[in-house]
Amino acid sequence: MVGPGAAGAMLEGSKAYMKEFLAAAGVPSAAYGTFRDEGEALAYLATMKPPFVIKTDGLAAGKGVLVTDDLDEARRDVVAKLRGETFAGAGRTVVIEEALRGIECSLHVLFDGTTVLPLAPAQDFKRIGEDDQGANTGGMGAYAPMASMTDANVQAVMERIIAPTLDELRRRSLEFRGVLYAGVMLTADGPKLLEYNVRFGDPETEVLVPLYGEQLFDALLRCAEGRLDGATIAPSGAAVTVVLAAEGYPLRPRKGDVITGLGDDGQLSEHDEHVVVFHAATLRNAAGDFLTRGGRVLAVTGLGDTLAEARQHAYAGARLINFRGCQRRSDIALVASQLAR
Ligand code: AMP
Ligand code: GLY
């Protein structure tokens, strides 16, 4: 709907800028230090308690963040990032953060310049491996609704995070309209902001779009036209998205493998009205086969009245699709769907 523009480029483009912005706005977030100098960075790291959180300053598609309990690994990561060995220019400045503990949530809000409308909180699974082990990725799956994001919790995020952010944008004369995606940690001390993006989250969007259907497009149009005042939007049922990623993702994804299980329209060849297949990194060869073309290849969303049903549909659909070395987590929304029963 909107290009990120100045506000977006500033909020999203540099973690150091964002942290300074949050401090000025009074938005709670992790304590941090910003470093270009190796000695200073390592000295600061030595004052931190595990887990250690090391980020590249620039954009790295969610992959520039290391969260580890291992001090040596953290030190090596700082050095590699600062020397430009990983993430090239984006890593030449690092942000070292206090680790936040709690429940992580992605809250998207629409803002038309005056009125703000929150969408359903979604949970993203960032790590490549089961039980949240292994490297950070762009996201291996997601679901909504999130039972732990009660109305009171959403309201707390709106009051303590979103409202002061929009005020600060105004103070800086940064005009912003469109979607603001807040990555939030619900901690024992209330919600704290992990990151902002001025775009929809991936794979959260593959949850939100089917969950809202046409209502979402109506809300987006109203947002673009400055008519969000009075808009309401209510999700129906539940959605769970499972990402199918290439072998080697996130470091060195393989490309060019034939994907089986898809029909001519790119959906499941065994059609299922409860399943939507989103293509992220695919292409077609002359024979009409779908091929893998990058890290996160497909996102398979299951819909249902309950999370458990949605989850069942998502995995039933995902099981019908395959390609060489396909990586998928089997625990997306598992705990939440058991609790929600
Ligand atoms: P970011 O790109 O800043 O959103 O970081 C990617 C992921 O790393 C987040 O979604 C969290 O799962 C994790 N993470 C980032 N910062 C922190 C932090 N300060 N404490 C705990 N986990 C974090
Ligand atoms: N799912 C995380 C992101 O879109 O940044």
XYZ file of C-alpha atoms in Angstrom, residues 35 37-49 52 71 75 78-79 82 96:
21
model
C 29.299 -0.614 18.561
C 34.730 -0.960 17.644
C 35.603 -4.580 18.409
C 37.292 -3.928 21.750
C 34.393 -1.845 23.044
C 31.837 -4.390 21.843
C 33.636 -7.291 23.512
C 34.043 -5.304 26.744
C 30.285 -4.558 26.810
C 29.497 -8.186 26.057
C 31.575 -9.216 29.067
C 29.214 -7.176 31.294
C 26.096 -8.986 29.989
C 24.411 -12.086 31.359
C 23.463 -12.919 24.604
C 29.785 -16.429 25.402
C 32.232 -13.138 20.863
C 30.518 -9.933 17.169
C 33.951 -10.172 15.569
C 32.165 -6.171 12.755
C 24.241 -5.955 21.650
